[in-house]
Amino acid sequence: MSAIELRNLTKSYGGLPALQPLDFRVEDGEFLSILGPSGSGKTTLLRMIAGFITPDAGSITIGNQEVSRLPPERRNLGVVFQNYALFPHMSVLDNVAFGLRMRGIGRNERTARAAEALDLVGLSGFEQRLPRQLSGGQQQRVALARAIVIEPAVLLLDEPLGALDLKLRKRMQIELKQLHHKLRRTFIYVTHDQEEALTMSDRVAVMDKGRLLQVDPPSIIYARPRTAFVAEFLGESNLLPGELRQTADGGTVFVGQEGLVVALTTGQGEVGLGKAALAVRPERLRLVPVDAAAAIKAVVETVIFKGPWLSLVAHGAGARLEVLLPNDGRTFDLVPNVGETVALGFDNADVRVVEAAT
Amino acid sequence: MTGFRVPAFLQAISAWIALAPVLVFMLAFFVLPAIGLVQISFYPHTAGTVLTPGFTLAHYAKVLTDPFYLSKMLLTLRVCALVVFFSLLLAYPVAYVLVRGRFAGKGLMIGLLLSPLLTNFVVLVFSWILLFGPGSFLMKGLQPLFGAGFKLLYSESGLVISLVHVAFPYALIPVITAIAQIDKSLEEAALSLGAGPWKTFFLVVLPLSVPGALSAAFVTVTIVLSSFAFALYIGGDSVLIVPLLIWQAVRDTLNWPLAAALSVSSFLVIFALLGIGMHLAGLTRAQRRLA
């Protein structure tokens, strides 16, 4: 009932496109993250759903209602802002009850419901405080309570944890996830933090330069990035330059530099023949005996001990390669020295072909 | 290289050195004359003389109990209140559009709105006299609507209109400053919570800009009380506000002690009222802080 459907949504500012025509659907009750660097259009998209920006073209449907021409106050959405945007002249209780007051709900009922919402975010007993008497984390909880108490169709969150310190952020990530589970409402969460997006979301939508690049569940978007940008923005990726070629028997191979040839099966990429790049995650590379076939020969440049991991930086196959080796009690015996040549192996299923870096 | 070091005693008194010229100037030309004014307000008035040293409370008793003076004091307060009200009523939408709006020619617009600041008061007064005077296009247009007896020159409405025109740019500046300090996301939050534009204004923008509105009120009242030329030529004898009574007492009846008492009491009443307003605004904030 509260699914969101975006169709052909477009916006440009003074001829500069802020949002390329964009289509996608957010399912009812889904936790969707919109991930992208600053300037990617993710905040524009969120503000458009909220009604603060009018799209040049396209439609936004929430539930069964077309809302793209409705003012924000008539969309029944909860919005949580990065700077919390609590009303500084109102008590915590009045802040949370504000939306109920706008809906004409009587004082007793709105006080009760606001208190309930504050309890849900763990802030009972803070009703009479002023926002400035609260810490950043507490203010964010008030902002959350204020947004959910009106029982919105959809909760829009614009980098809500951006101003918090790392430890509090991690805790709030988990709390938000639990809150989502408890409320079973649609959450749209804008962030530039890939780890946050992976931790919390049912699906992640990656945006760059006003374009939507990929929408998939975290594990899939991580394992099967469609573009070099997605591969590099979500986690680390090694991108090996090369070419995609057809073999005599109709198969496809990736031919890299320094004699690297990788046979591919269908579904490992969406680029045509010609220049391309092979993406492989650092943790999917491993040390193999030097004489192994289909391995990348690389010269070790740096070795960094990271506790549970050992990180290698090496040069081979025309690229700078990062390798993460697990501290599992066996691998470390094989750790090479700086300057040594090693062979890095991988399973053919672990690589993706993406468009060549420009 | 060792830098020049200011001797300690000079550092200690440097703040005073910076303040001294203004302090001396204010002391000589404001504080001492003001004390003199208070002193004169207690002098008895003897016909035929200007100043007779002595002590009497008669002038204050007259100003504060005589129905004529009381009614003129109330009239003065009413003119102040009306000018403040209409100046703010006009300033808020303009300030809001100037702060939040994005349109070409914004700078030009601000310049245009503030241009009365650069116009001589005397020029303004005579322009209003011409505009309000009998036979002006304005009056020819308005009299059929309001009847032949309708006039703006030598009327309270005319005085208020012209004073609003003068005070408006002075009221606009503090309101602009106050609105610019309100985070736009607060308004967006209110909208997203279901408050329409009007409720957002009255529940968020207005309460958060009260300090700006109060300083606008302060400046506006100062202008009403000091724009003597307007009181004299636009209100005239029909709108005897306190500055005019003082003028009459000084010039016509030569009752300088009464003029001084009028001056002191109107100053005290009006600034006490403004002070109470500011105190209440500050107090509600402080109460919320403590609660």
PDB file of N, CA, C and O in Angstrom, chain B residues 59-92:
ATOM      1  N   HIS B  59       4.640  69.579  37.365  1.00  0.00           N
ATOM      2  CA  HIS B  59       4.602  69.252  35.925  1.00  0.00           C
ATOM      3  C   HIS B  59       4.364  67.769  35.706  1.00  0.00           C
ATOM      4  O   HIS B  59       3.610  67.382  34.824  1.00  0.00           O
ATOM      5  N   TYR B  60       5.011  66.965  36.540  1.00  0.00           N
ATOM      6  CA  TYR B  60       4.785  65.517  36.405  1.00  0.00           C
ATOM      7  C   TYR B  60       3.349  65.173  36.747  1.00  0.00           C
ATOM      8  O   TYR B  60       2.709  64.356  36.087  1.00  0.00           O
ATOM      9  N   ALA B  61       2.836  65.823  37.802  1.00  0.00           N
ATOM     10  CA  ALA B  61       1.451  65.572  38.198  1.00  0.00           C
ATOM     11  C   ALA B  61       0.529  65.921  37.038  1.00  0.00           C
ATOM     12  O   ALA B  61      -0.410  65.177  36.718  1.00  0.00           O
ATOM     13  N   LYS B  62       0.817  67.021  36.367  1.00  0.00           N
ATOM     14  CA  LYS B  62      -0.006  67.472  35.250  1.00  0.00           C
ATOM     15  C   LYS B  62       0.063  66.469  34.093  1.00  0.00           C
ATOM     16  O   LYS B  62      -0.954  66.034  33.560  1.00  0.00           O
ATOM     17  N   VAL B  63       1.287  66.084  33.739  1.00  0.00           N
ATOM     18  CA  VAL B  63       1.485  65.180  32.603  1.00  0.00           C
ATOM     19  C   VAL B  63       0.812  63.837  32.862  1.00  0.00           C
ATOM     20  O   VAL B  63       0.215  63.241  31.969  1.00  0.00           O
ATOM     21  N   LEU B  64       0.902  63.366  34.123  1.00  0.00           N
ATOM     22  CA  LEU B  64       0.442  62.013  34.394  1.00  0.00           C
ATOM     23  C   LEU B  64      -1.005  61.944  34.887  1.00  0.00           C
ATOM     24  O   LEU B  64      -1.560  60.854  34.993  1.00  0.00           O
ATOM     25  N   THR B  65      -1.632  63.091  35.212  1.00  0.00           N
ATOM     26  CA  THR B  65      -3.016  63.025  35.689  1.00  0.00           C
ATOM     27  C   THR B  65      -3.976  63.861  34.855  1.00  0.00           C
ATOM     28  O   THR B  65      -5.144  63.510  34.719  1.00  0.00           O
ATOM     29  N   ASP B  66      -3.499  64.957  34.269  1.00  0.00           N
ATOM     30  CA  ASP B  66      -4.374  65.815  33.474  1.00  0.00           C
ATOM     31  C   ASP B  66      -4.932  65.035  32.289  1.00  0.00           C
ATOM     32  O   ASP B  66      -4.172  64.446  31.516  1.00  0.00           O
ATOM     33  N   PRO B  67      -6.277  64.975  32.126  1.00  0.00           N
ATOM     34  CA  PRO B  67      -6.861  64.181  31.029  1.00  0.00           C
ATOM     35  C   PRO B  67      -6.307  64.562  29.660  1.00  0.00           C
ATOM     36  O   PRO B  67      -6.095  63.708  28.814  1.00  0.00           O
ATOM     37  N   PHE B  68      -6.052  65.843  29.446  1.00  0.00           N
ATOM     38  CA  PHE B  68      -5.531  66.259  28.148  1.00  0.00           C
ATOM     39  C   PHE B  68      -4.179  65.600  27.866  1.00  0.00           C
ATOM     40  O   PHE B  68      -3.981  64.943  26.854  1.00  0.00           O
ATOM     41  N   TYR B  69      -3.262  65.751  28.829  1.00  0.00           N
ATOM     42  CA  TYR B  69      -1.932  65.184  28.597  1.00  0.00           C
ATOM     43  C   TYR B  69      -1.969  63.660  28.561  1.00  0.00           C
ATOM     44  O   TYR B  69      -1.263  63.028  27.779  1.00  0.00           O
ATOM     45  N   LEU B  70      -2.807  63.081  29.425  1.00  0.00           N
ATOM     46  CA  LEU B  70      -2.917  61.620  29.415  1.00  0.00           C
ATOM     47  C   LEU B  70      -3.412  61.115  28.061  1.00  0.00           C
ATOM     48  O   LEU B  70      -2.870  60.160  27.497  1.00  0.00           O
ATOM     49  N   SER B  71      -4.432  61.828  27.515  1.00  0.00           N
ATOM     50  CA  SER B  71      -4.974  61.361  26.240  1.00  0.00           C
ATOM     51  C   SER B  71      -3.932  61.508  25.138  1.00  0.00           C
ATOM     52  O   SER B  71      -3.851  60.687  24.232  1.00  0.00           O
ATOM     53  N   LYS B  72      -3.088  62.558  25.236  1.00  0.00           N
ATOM     54  CA  LYS B  72      -2.064  62.734  24.202  1.00  0.00           C
ATOM     55  C   LYS B  72      -0.949  61.688  24.349  1.00  0.00           C
ATOM     56  O   LYS B  72      -0.359  61.257  23.363  1.00  0.00           O
ATOM     57  N   MET B  73      -0.696  61.316  25.594  1.00  0.00           N
ATOM     58  CA  MET B  73       0.289  60.255  25.820  1.00  0.00           C
ATOM     59  C   MET B  73      -0.214  58.948  25.200  1.00  0.00           C
ATOM     60  O   MET B  73       0.524  58.240  24.515  1.00  0.00           O
ATOM     61  N   LEU B  74      -1.523  58.677  25.434  1.00  0.00           N
ATOM     62  CA  LEU B  74      -2.106  57.467  24.844  1.00  0.00           C
ATOM     63  C   LEU B  74      -2.094  57.536  23.320  1.00  0.00           C
ATOM     64  O   LEU B  74      -1.800  56.553  22.641  1.00  0.00           O
ATOM     65  N   LEU B  75      -2.389  58.744  22.793  1.00  0.00           N
ATOM     66  CA  LEU B  75      -2.357  58.926  21.339  1.00  0.00           C
ATOM     67  C   LEU B  75      -0.961  58.612  20.800  1.00  0.00           C
ATOM     68  O   LEU B  75      -0.802  57.926  19.786  1.00  0.00           O
ATOM     69  N   THR B  76       0.046  59.112  21.519  1.00  0.00           N
ATOM     70  CA  THR B  76       1.428  58.871  21.095  1.00  0.00           C
ATOM     71  C   THR B  76       1.730  57.374  21.090  1.00  0.00           C
ATOM     72  O   THR B  76       2.316  56.851  20.139  1.00  0.00           O
ATOM     73  N   LEU B  77       1.313  56.701  22.172  1.00  0.00           N
ATOM     74  CA  LEU B  77       1.538  55.249  22.242  1.00  0.00           C
ATOM     75  C   LEU B  77       0.820  54.546  21.101  1.00  0.00           C
ATOM     76  O   LEU B  77       1.349  53.613  20.499  1.00  0.00           O
ATOM     77  N   ARG B  78      -0.410  55.031  20.795  1.00  0.00           N
ATOM     78  CA  ARG B  78      -1.172  54.378  19.739  1.00  0.00           C
ATOM     79  C   ARG B  78      -0.489  54.576  18.396  1.00  0.00           C
ATOM     80  O   ARG B  78      -0.373  53.641  17.605  1.00  0.00           O
ATOM     81  N   VAL B  79      -0.010  55.803  18.126  1.00  0.00           N
ATOM     82  CA  VAL B  79       0.686  56.044  16.855  1.00  0.00           C
ATOM     83  C   VAL B  79       1.928  55.150  16.776  1.00  0.00           C
ATOM     84  O   VAL B  79       2.182  54.512  15.749  1.00  0.00           O
ATOM     85  N   CYS B  80       2.688  55.088  17.884  1.00  0.00           N
ATOM     86  CA  CYS B  80       3.867  54.209  17.902  1.00  0.00           C
ATOM     87  C   CYS B  80       3.461  52.776  17.591  1.00  0.00           C
ATOM     88  O   CYS B  80       4.066  52.114  16.733  1.00  0.00           O
ATOM     89  N   ALA B  81       2.426  52.306  18.276  1.00  0.00           N
ATOM     90  CA  ALA B  81       2.014  50.907  18.112  1.00  0.00           C
ATOM     91  C   ALA B  81       1.564  50.647  16.688  1.00  0.00           C
ATOM     92  O   ALA B  81       1.925  49.634  16.080  1.00  0.00           O
ATOM     93  N   LEU B  82       0.787  51.600  16.116  1.00  0.00           N
ATOM     94  CA  LEU B  82       0.295  51.399  14.747  1.00  0.00           C
ATOM     95  C   LEU B  82       1.450  51.376  13.755  1.00  0.00           C
ATOM     96  O   LEU B  82       1.484  50.543  12.842  1.00  0.00           O
ATOM     97  N   VAL B  83       2.393  52.307  13.930  1.00  0.00           N
ATOM     98  CA  VAL B  83       3.516  52.362  12.983  1.00  0.00           C
ATOM     99  C   VAL B  83       4.351  51.092  13.104  1.00  0.00           C
ATOM    100  O   VAL B  83       4.757  50.502  12.098  1.00  0.00           O
ATOM    101  N   VAL B  84       4.587  50.644  14.352  1.00  0.00           N
ATOM    102  CA  VAL B  84       5.336  49.393  14.541  1.00  0.00           C
ATOM    103  C   VAL B  84       4.586  48.242  13.881  1.00  0.00           C
ATOM    104  O   VAL B  84       5.160  47.466  13.110  1.00  0.00           O
ATOM    105  N   PHE B  85       3.280  48.165  14.143  1.00  0.00           N
ATOM    106  CA  PHE B  85       2.492  47.051  13.614  1.00  0.00           C
ATOM    107  C   PHE B  85       2.533  47.013  12.087  1.00  0.00           C
ATOM    108  O   PHE B  85       2.851  45.990  11.484  1.00  0.00           O
ATOM    109  N   PHE B  86       2.243  48.155  11.460  1.00  0.00           N
ATOM    110  CA  PHE B  86       2.180  48.140   9.990  1.00  0.00           C
ATOM    111  C   PHE B  86       3.574  47.986   9.366  1.00  0.00           C
ATOM    112  O   PHE B  86       3.721  47.357   8.326  1.00  0.00           O
ATOM    113  N   SER B  87       4.594  48.550  10.016  1.00  0.00           N
ATOM    114  CA  SER B  87       5.955  48.375   9.481  1.00  0.00           C
ATOM    115  C   SER B  87       6.320  46.901   9.477  1.00  0.00           C
ATOM    116  O   SER B  87       6.866  46.381   8.501  1.00  0.00           O
ATOM    117  N   LEU B  88       6.030  46.215  10.595  1.00  0.00           N
ATOM    118  CA  LEU B  88       6.364  44.785  10.673  1.00  0.00           C
ATOM    119  C   LEU B  88       5.502  43.978   9.708  1.00  0.00           C
ATOM    120  O   LEU B  88       5.989  43.048   9.060  1.00  0.00           O
ATOM    121  N   LEU B  89       4.225  44.381   9.614  1.00  0.00           N
ATOM    122  CA  LEU B  89       3.316  43.661   8.709  1.00  0.00           C
ATOM    123  C   LEU B  89       3.833  43.723   7.273  1.00  0.00           C
ATOM    124  O   LEU B  89       3.767  42.747   6.524  1.00  0.00           O
ATOM    125  N   LEU B  90       4.383  44.885   6.903  1.00  0.00           N
ATOM    126  CA  LEU B  90       4.933  45.015   5.557  1.00  0.00           C
ATOM    127  C   LEU B  90       6.315  44.372   5.468  1.00  0.00           C
ATOM    128  O   LEU B  90       6.682  43.805   4.441  1.00  0.00           O
ATOM    129  N   ALA B  91       7.093  44.469   6.548  1.00  0.00           N
ATOM    130  CA  ALA B  91       8.485  44.022   6.486  1.00  0.00           C
ATOM    131  C   ALA B  91       8.591  42.500   6.399  1.00  0.00           C
ATOM    132  O   ALA B  91       9.460  41.984   5.690  1.00  0.00           O
ATOM    133  N   TYR B  92       7.706  41.777   7.095  1.00  0.00           N
ATOM    134  CA  TYR B  92       7.851  40.314   7.147  1.00  0.00           C
ATOM    135  C   TYR B  92       7.781  39.643   5.774  1.00  0.00           C
ATOM    136  O   TYR B  92       8.700  38.917   5.403  1.00  0.00           O
TER     137      TYR B  92
END
